[in-house]
Coordinates of C-alpha atoms in Angstrom, one line a residue:
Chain R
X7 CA 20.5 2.4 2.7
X8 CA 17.1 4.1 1.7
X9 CA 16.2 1.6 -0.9
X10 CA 14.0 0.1 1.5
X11 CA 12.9 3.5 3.0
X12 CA 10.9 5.1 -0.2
X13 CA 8.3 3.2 -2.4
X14 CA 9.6 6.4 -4.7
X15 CA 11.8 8.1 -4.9
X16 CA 11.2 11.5 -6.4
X17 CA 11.9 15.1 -6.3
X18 CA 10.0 18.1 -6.3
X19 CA 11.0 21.3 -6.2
X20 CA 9.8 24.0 -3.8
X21 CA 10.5 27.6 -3.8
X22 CA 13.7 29.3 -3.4
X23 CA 13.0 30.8 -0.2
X24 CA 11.1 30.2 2.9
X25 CA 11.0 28.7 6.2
X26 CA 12.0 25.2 4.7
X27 CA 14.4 26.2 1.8
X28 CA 17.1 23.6 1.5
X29 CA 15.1 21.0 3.9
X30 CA 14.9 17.5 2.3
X31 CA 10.8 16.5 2.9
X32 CA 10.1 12.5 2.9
X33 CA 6.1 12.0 2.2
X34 CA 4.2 9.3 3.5
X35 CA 3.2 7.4 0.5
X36 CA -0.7 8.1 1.2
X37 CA -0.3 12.2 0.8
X38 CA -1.1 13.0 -2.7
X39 CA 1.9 14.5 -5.3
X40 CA 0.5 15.7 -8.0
X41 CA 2.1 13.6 -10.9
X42 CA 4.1 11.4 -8.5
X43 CA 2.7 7.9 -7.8
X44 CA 0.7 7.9 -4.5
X45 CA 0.4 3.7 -3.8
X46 CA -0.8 3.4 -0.2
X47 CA 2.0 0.7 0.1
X48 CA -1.3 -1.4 -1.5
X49 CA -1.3 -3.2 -4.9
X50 CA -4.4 -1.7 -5.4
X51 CA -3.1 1.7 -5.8
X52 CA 0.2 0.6 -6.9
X53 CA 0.1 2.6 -10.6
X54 CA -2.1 5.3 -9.5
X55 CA -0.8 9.0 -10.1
X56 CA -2.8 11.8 -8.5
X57 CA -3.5 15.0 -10.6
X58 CA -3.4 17.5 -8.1
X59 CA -1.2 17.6 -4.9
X60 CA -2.2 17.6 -1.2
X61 CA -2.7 21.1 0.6
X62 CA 0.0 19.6 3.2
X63 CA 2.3 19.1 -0.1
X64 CA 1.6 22.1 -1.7
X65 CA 2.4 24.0 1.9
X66 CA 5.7 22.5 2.5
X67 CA 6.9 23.2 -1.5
X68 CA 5.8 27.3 -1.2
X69 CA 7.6 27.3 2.2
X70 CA 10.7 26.4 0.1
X71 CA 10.3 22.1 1.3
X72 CA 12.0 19.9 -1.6
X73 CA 10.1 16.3 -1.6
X74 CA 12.3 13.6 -2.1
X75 CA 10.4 10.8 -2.0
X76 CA 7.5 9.2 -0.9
X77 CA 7.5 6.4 1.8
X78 CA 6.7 3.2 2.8
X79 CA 4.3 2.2 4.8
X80 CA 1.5 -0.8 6.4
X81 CA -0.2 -0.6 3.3
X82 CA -3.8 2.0 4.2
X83 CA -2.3 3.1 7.4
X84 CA -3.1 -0.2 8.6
X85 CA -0.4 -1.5 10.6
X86 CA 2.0 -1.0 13.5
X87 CA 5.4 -2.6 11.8
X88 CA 5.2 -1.3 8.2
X89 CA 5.5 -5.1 7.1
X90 CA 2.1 -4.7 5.9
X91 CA 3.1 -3.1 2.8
X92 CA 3.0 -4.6 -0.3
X93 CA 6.3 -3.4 -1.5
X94 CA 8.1 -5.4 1.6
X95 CA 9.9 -4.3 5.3
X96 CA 11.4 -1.3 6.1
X97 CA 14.8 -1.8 7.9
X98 CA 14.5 0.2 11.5
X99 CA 18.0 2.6 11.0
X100 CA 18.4 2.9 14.7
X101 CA 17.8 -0.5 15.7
X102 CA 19.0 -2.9 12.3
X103 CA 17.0 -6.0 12.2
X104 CA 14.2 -4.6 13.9
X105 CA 11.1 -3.1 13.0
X106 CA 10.9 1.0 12.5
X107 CA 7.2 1.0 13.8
X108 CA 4.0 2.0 11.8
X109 CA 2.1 2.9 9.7
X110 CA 4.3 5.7 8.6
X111 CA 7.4 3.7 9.6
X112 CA 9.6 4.9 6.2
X113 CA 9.0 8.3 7.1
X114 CA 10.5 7.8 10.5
X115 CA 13.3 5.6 9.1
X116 CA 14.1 8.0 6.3
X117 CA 14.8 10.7 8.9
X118 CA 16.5 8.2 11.3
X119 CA 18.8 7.5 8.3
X120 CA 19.1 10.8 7.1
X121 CA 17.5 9.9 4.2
X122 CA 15.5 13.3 4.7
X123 CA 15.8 16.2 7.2
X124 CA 11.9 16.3 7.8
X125 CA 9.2 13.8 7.3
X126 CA 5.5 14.3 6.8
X127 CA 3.3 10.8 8.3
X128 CA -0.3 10.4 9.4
X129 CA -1.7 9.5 12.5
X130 CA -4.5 7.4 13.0
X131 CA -4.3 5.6 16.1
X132 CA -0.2 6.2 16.6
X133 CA 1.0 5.9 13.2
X134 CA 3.3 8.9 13.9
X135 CA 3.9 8.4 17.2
X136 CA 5.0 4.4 17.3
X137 CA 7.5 4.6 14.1
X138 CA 8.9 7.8 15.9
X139 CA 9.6 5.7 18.9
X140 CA 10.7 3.2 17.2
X141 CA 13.4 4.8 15.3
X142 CA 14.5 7.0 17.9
X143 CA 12.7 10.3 16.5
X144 CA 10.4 13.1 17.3
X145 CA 6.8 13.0 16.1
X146 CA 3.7 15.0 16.0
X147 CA 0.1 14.0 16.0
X148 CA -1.6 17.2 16.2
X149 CA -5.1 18.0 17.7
X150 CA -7.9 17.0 14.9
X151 CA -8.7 19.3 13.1
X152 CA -5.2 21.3 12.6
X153 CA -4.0 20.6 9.8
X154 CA -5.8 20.0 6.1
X155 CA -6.3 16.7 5.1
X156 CA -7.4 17.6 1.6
X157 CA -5.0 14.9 -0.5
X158 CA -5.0 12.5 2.4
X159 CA -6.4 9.0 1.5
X160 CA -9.0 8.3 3.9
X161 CA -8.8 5.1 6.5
X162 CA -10.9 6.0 9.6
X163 CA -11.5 10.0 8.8
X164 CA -13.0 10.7 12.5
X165 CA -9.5 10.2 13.7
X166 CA -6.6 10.6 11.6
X167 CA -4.1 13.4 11.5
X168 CA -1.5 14.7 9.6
X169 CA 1.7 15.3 11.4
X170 CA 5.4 16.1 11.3
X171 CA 8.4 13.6 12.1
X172 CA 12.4 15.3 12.7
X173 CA 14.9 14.6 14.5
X174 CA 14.6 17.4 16.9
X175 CA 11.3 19.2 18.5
X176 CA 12.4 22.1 17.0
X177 CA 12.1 20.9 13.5
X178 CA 9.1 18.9 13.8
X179 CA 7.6 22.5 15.3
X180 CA 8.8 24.4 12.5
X181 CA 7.4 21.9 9.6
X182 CA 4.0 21.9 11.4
X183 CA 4.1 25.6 11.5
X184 CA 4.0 25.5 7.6
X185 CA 1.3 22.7 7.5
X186 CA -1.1 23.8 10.1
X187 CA -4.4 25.9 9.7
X188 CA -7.5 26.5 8.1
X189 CA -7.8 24.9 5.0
X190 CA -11.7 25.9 2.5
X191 CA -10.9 22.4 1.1
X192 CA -11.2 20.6 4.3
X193 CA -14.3 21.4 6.1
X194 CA -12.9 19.5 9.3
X195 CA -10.1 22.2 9.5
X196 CA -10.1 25.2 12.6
X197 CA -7.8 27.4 13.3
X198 CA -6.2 27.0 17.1
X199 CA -8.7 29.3 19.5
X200 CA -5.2 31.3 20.3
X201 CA -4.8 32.7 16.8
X202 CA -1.7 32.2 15.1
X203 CA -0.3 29.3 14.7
X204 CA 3.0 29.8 16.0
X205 CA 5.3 26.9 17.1
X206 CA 8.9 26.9 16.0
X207 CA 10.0 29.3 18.7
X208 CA 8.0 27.4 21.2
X209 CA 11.0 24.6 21.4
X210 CA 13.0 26.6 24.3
X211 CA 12.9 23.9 26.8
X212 CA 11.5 26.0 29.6
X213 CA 9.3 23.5 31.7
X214 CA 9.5 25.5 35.2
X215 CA 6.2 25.0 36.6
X216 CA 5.1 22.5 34.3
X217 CA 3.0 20.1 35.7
X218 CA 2.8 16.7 34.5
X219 CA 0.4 14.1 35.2
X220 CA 1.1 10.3 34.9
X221 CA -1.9 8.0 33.9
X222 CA -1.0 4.8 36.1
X223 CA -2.7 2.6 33.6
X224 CA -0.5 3.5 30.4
X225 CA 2.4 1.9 32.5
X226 CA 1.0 -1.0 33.4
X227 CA 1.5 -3.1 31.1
X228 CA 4.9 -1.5 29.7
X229 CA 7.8 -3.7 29.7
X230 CA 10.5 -3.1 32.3
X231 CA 13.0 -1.5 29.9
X232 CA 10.9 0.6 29.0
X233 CA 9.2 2.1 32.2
X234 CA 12.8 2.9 33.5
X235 CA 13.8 5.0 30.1
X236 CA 10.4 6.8 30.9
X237 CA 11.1 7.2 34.8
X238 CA 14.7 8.7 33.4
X239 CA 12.9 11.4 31.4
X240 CA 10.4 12.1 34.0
X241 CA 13.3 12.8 36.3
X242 CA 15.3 14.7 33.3
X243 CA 11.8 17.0 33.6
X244 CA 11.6 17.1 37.1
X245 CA 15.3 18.5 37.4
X246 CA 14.4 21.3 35.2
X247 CA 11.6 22.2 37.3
X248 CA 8.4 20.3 36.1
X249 CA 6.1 18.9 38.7
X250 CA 4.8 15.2 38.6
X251 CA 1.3 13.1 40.0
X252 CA 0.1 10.4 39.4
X253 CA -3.7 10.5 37.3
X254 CA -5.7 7.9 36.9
X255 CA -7.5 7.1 33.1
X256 CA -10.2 4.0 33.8
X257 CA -11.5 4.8 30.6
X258 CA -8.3 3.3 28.9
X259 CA -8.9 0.2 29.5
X260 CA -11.4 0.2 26.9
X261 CA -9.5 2.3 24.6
X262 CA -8.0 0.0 21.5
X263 CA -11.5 -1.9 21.3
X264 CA -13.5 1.4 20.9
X265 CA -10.3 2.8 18.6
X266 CA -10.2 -0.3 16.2
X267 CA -14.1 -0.7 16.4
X268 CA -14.3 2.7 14.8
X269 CA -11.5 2.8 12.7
X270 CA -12.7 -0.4 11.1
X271 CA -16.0 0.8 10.6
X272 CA -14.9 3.6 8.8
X273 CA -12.3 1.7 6.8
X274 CA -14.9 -0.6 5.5
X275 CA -16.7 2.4 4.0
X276 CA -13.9 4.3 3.1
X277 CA -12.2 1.8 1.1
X278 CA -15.6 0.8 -0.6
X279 CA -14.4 3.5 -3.2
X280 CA -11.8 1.0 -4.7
X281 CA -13.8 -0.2 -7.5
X282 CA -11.0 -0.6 -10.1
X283 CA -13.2 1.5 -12.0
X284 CA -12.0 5.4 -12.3
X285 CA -8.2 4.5 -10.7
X286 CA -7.0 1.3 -8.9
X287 CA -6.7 -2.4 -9.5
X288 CA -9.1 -3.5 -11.3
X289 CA -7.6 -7.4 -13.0
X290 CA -9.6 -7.5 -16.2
X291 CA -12.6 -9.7 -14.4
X292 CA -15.6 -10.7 -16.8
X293 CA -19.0 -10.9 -14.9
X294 CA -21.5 -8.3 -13.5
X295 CA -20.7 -5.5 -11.5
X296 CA -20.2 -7.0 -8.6
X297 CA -18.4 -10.3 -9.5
X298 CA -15.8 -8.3 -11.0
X299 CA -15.3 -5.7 -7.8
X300 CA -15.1 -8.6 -5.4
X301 CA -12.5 -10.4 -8.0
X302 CA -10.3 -6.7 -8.2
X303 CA -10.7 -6.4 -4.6
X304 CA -9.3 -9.8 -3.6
X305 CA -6.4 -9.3 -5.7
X306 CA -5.5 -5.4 -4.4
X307 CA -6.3 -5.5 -1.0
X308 CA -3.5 -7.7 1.5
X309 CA -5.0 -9.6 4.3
X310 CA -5.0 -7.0 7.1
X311 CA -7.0 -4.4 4.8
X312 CA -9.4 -7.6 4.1
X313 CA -9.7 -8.2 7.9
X314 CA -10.6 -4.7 9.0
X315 CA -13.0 -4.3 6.2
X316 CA -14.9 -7.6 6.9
X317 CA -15.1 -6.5 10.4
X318 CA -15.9 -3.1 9.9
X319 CA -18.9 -4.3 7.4
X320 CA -19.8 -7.0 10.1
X321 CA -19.9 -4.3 13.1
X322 CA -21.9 -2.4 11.0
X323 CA -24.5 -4.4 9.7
X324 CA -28.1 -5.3 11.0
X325 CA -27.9 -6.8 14.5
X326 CA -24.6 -5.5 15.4
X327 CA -24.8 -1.7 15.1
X328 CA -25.9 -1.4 18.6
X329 CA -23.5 -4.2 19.9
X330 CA -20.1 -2.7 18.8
X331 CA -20.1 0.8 17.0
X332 CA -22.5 2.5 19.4
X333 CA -21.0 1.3 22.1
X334 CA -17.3 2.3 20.7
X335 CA -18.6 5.5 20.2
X336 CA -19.8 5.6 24.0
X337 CA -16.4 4.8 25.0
X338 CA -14.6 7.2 23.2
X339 CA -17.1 9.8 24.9
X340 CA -15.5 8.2 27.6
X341 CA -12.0 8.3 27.1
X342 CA -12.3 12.1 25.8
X343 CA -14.8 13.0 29.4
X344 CA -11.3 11.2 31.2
X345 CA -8.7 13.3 29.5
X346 CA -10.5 16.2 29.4
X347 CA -10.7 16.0 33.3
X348 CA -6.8 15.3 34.0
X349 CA -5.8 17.7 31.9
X350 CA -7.6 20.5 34.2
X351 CA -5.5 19.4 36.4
X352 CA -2.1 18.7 34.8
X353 CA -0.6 20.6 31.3
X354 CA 0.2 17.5 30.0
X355 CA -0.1 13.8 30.6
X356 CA 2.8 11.9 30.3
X357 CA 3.4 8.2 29.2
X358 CA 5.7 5.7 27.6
X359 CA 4.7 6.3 23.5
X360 CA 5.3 2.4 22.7
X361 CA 4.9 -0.3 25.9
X362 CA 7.3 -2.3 23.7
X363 CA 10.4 -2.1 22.1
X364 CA 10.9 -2.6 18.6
X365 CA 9.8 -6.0 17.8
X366 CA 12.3 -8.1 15.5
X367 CA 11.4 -8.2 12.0
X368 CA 9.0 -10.4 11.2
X369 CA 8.2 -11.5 14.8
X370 CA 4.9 -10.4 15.1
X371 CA 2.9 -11.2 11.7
X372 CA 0.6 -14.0 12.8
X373 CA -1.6 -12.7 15.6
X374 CA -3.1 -9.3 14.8
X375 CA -4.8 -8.8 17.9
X376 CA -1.3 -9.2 20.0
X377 CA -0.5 -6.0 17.3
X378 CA -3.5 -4.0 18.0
X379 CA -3.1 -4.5 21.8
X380 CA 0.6 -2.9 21.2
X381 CA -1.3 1.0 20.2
X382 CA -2.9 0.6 23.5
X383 CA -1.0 4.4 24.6
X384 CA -1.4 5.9 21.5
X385 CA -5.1 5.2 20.4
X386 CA -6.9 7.0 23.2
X387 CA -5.6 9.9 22.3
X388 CA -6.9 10.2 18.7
X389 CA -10.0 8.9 20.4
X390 CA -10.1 12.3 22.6
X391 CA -9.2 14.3 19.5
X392 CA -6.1 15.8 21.7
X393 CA -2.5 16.5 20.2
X394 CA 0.6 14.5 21.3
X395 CA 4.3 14.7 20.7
X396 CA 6.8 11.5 21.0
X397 CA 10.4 12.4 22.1
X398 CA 12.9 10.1 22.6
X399 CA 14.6 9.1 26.1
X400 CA 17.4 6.8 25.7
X401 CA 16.9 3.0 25.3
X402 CA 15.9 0.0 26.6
X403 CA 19.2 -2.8 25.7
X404 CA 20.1 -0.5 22.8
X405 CA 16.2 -0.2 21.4
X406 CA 14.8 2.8 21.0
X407 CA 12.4 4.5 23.9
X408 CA 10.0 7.1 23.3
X409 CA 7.9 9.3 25.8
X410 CA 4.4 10.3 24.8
X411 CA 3.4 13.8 26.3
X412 CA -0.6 14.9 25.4
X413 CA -2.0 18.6 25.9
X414 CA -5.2 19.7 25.9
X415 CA -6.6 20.8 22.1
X416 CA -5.0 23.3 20.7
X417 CA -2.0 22.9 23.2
X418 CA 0.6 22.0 20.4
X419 CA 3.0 25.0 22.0
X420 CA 3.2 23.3 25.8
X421 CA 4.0 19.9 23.9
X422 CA 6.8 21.8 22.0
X423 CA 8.4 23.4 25.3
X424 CA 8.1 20.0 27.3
X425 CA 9.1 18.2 24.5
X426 CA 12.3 19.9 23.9
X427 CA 13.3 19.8 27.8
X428 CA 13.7 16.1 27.0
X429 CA 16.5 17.3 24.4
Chain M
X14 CA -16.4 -14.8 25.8
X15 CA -18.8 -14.3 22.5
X16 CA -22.4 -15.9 22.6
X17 CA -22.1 -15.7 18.8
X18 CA -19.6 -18.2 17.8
X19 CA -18.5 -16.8 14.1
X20 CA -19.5 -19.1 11.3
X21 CA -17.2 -19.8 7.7
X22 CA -21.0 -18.5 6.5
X23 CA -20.8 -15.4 8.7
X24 CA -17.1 -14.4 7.1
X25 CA -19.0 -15.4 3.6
X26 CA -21.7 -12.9 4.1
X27 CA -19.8 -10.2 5.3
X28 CA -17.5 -10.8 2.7
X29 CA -19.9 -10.6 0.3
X30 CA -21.5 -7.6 1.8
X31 CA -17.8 -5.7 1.3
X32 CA -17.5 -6.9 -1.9
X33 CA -14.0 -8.8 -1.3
X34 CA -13.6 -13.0 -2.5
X35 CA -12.4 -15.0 -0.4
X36 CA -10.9 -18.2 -1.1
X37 CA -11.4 -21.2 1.2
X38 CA -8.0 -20.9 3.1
X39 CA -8.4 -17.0 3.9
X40 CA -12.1 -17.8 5.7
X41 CA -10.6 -20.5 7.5
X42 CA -8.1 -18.4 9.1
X43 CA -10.3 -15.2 9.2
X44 CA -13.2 -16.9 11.0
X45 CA -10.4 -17.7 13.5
X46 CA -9.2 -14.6 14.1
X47 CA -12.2 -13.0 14.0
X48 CA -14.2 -14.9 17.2
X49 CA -10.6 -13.9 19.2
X50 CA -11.2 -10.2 18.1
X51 CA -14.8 -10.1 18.2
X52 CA -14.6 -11.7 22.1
X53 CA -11.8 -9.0 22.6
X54 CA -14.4 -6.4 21.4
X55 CA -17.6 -7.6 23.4
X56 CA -15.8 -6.2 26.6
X57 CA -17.1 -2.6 25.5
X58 CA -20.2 -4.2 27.1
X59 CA -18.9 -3.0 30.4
X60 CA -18.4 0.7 29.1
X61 CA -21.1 2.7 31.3
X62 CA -23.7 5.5 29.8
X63 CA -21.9 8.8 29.0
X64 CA -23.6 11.8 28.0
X65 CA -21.7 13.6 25.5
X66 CA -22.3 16.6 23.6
X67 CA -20.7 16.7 20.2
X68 CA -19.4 20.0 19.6
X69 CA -20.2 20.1 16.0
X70 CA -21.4 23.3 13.6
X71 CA -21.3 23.0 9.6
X72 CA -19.1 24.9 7.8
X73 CA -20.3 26.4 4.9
X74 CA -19.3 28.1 1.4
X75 CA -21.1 29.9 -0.9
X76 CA -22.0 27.7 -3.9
X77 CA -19.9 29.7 -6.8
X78 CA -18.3 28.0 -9.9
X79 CA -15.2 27.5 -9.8
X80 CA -12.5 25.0 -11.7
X81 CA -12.3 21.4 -10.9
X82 CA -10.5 18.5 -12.5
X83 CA -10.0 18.6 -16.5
X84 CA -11.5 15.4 -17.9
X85 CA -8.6 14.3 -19.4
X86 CA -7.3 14.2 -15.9
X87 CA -10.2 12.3 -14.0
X88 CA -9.8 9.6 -16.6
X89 CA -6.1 9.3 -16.7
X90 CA -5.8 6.6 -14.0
X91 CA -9.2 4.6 -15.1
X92 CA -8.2 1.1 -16.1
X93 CA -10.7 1.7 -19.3
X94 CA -12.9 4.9 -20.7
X95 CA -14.7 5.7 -23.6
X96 CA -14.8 8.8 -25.0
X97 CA -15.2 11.3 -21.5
X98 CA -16.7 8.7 -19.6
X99 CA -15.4 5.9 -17.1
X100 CA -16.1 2.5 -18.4
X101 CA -17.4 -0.5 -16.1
X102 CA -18.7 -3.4 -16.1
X103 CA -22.2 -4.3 -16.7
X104 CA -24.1 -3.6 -13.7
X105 CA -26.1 -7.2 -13.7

């Protein structure tokens, strides 16, 4: 069953006691274990064995976590199917056949399967969010800046997160409550304005009051199926005493070319470290120093890493700064100007996490920018640097549906409370 | 639509820039794909002027010793060392 789930499968013990003692913790294969192989689902990485863990790691094991493995995934972060690894598909548990979602789609699916009680992923433009949708699971992507990302490796820094996946609110609350807060080794780190960070008794589905606000262009272009399940846990709120109206987000429109703009940008200078020199691929080449990177790169990197570092390199260099990155970065001042403004008037937005449903396994490999128009709900928010939870609520013809509620920074708690009223 | 129509030599030269070969097939089917995505891209051209303020302040330590990384352990996953150094190629 979970063969297809971990790229290893490992354990590590954590402490006897503690908020996680005798939880079984799945790790998204790009967290590092100290001593356990950390591949990235890449080729390039696919030997390499960190020597020191990742604060997020190191957390979970004192809080009495045991890691069992660590899991596939689109191989960088770079994908929304997890068929981008280089160790093959992941199998989507709640929906055979079909995709689980991605990038962290074996953390999802181990959960799903019960491979794991609690899974750690990372969020970059919905990597969380999408697989937990996808398998019919809770996910986290908390506000930037939360949690440590010391042990991470980097894909577009500006707007990745780490973030918990359960199969209840109340257990992704409680493992974030062991990974969140300031971290010396991450200078990006803050601790929430409130304080503490508190969440696991946050999950007592008390949304009297609440009022919810519905960004008319995240439901647009969702399929049918899809905006019913939503409309079914709007009214599931509703009943419980939440409030509804309808906002409006033009910024939006513009989100997935500002996100992917960005994140390939930084890609392309993030993955510049893979020299083959001090760890990673590096096939033996003879020639100077750069014939031999450009040989070991060819062979480690798969074709979607090579397509979002040529772009990122091409809308970074001369001529073409202007044209794409600083105008990305305009709209992503945008998109965050947009949130910021409906969420004074609303405590959370709410939208379908995934227009789609699961696709079918290996449905969707030949046109990547039908598959980047497919984050189109999820990349504006790591573009506004804002926190979002994914719950599901129910299916569309027996495929997974998940709703997407987003809180202002910092508002991790008021996602926890909604989010479990969808329980 | 794009006023730059990509080139096999503009996928070349970024290619080159990034450090990654390419063999004929892959810049066939990247040049392709990457006049759809570039189009796709071009309509940030209709993003309006917005004034932002990054709220940004460094965050500082002060600069004490402290441990880091044994050698042995830096050099475990290098391909090819010599004594307590990484060993590359020759740089041209």
């Amino acid at each position: 069953m979970s063969d297809d789930i971990f790229i290893t499968e490992a354990t590590i013990d954590g402490e006897s006691d503690g908020p996680l003692a005798g939880k079984q913790v799945a790790i998204k294969d790009n967290i590092s274990t100290d001593g356990v192989k950390t591949t990235c689902g890449s080729k390039m990485l696919a030997d390499y064995v960190p020597p020191y863990d990742a604060t997020v790691v190191e957390r979970i094991t004192d809080a009495g976590g045991t890691i069992v493995g660590k899991t596939n995934m689109d191989e960088f972060g770079m994908g929304t199917t997890t068929e981008m690894s280089y160790f093959g598909p992941t199998d989507n548990p709640a929906a055979p056949g079909h995709v689980p979602g991605g990038s962290s789609g074996g953390s999802a699916a181990a959960v799903a399967a019960g491979a794991a009680d609690l899974a750690l992923g990372s969020d970059t433009g919905g990597s969380i969010r999408c697989p937990a949708a996808f398998c019919g699971v809770v996910g986290i992507k908390p506000t930037y800046g939360l949690v440590s990302r010391y042990g991470l490796v980097a894909y577009a820094n500006s707007l990745e997160q780490i973030g918990p996946i359960a199969g209840t609110v109340e257990d992704a609350a409680t493992l974030l409550e062991v990974i969140a807060g300031v971290d010396e080794r991450d200078g990006t780190t803050r601790d929430p304005p409130q304080g503490d960070v508190a969440y696991s008794d946050a999950a007592d589905g008390n949304v009297d009051g609440l009022s919810i606000g519905i960004p008319t262009e995240l439901l647009e272009g969702a399929e049918d199926g899809v905006v019913d399940a939503f409309w079914d846990g709007i009214e599931q709120l509703e009943s419980q005493g939440a409030t509804t109206h309808d906002v409006s987000l033009p910024s939006v429109e513009h989100a997935v070319e500002a996100y992917y703009v960005i994140a390939m940008s930084e890609a392309s200078s993030n993955l510049a470290r893979f020299d083959g020199v001090r760890y990673g691929h590096s096939g033996g080449f003879d020639g100077n120093w750069n014939e031999t990177f450009a040989a070991g790169r060819a062979e480690g990197f798969g074709d979607e890493v090579k397509r979002r570092i040529l772009l990122g390199t091409y809308a970074l260099s001369a001529g073409y700064h202007d044209k794409y990155y600083k105008k990305a970065q305009n709209a992503r001042a945008w998109v965050k100007q947009d949130f910021d403004s409906a969420l004074e008037e609303a405590d959370v937005l709410a939208s379908p996490t995934m227009p789609v449903t699961p696709f079918e396994l290996g449905e969707s490999l030949d046109d990547p920018l039908q598959m980047y128009l497919a984050d189109a709900n999820t990349v504006p928010v790591n573009l506004a640097d804002l926190p979002a939870i994914s719950v599901p609520v129910g299916d569309a013809d027996g495929l997974p549906v998940g709703m997407q509620l987003v809180g202002p920074a910092f508002g991790e708690r008021q996602l926890i409370r909604a989010g479990s009223a969808l329980e | 639509m794009s006023d730059d129509v990509v080139t096999p030599e503009d996928v070349r030269h970024v290619a080159g820039l990034a450090r990654v070969d390419l063999e004929d097939d892959e810049v066939e089917r990247f040049t392709e794909q990457f006049a759809d995505i570039l189009a796709y891209f071009e309509t940030l051209d209709a993003v309006p002027e917005v004034d932002s303020e990054a709220e940004l302040t460094n965050v500082m330590r002060p600069d004490e010793v402290r441990a880091s990384l044994e050698t042995a352990e830096a050099l475990q996953n290098a391909p090819d060392h010599e004594d307590d150094y990484f060993k590359g190629p020759n740089v041209s």
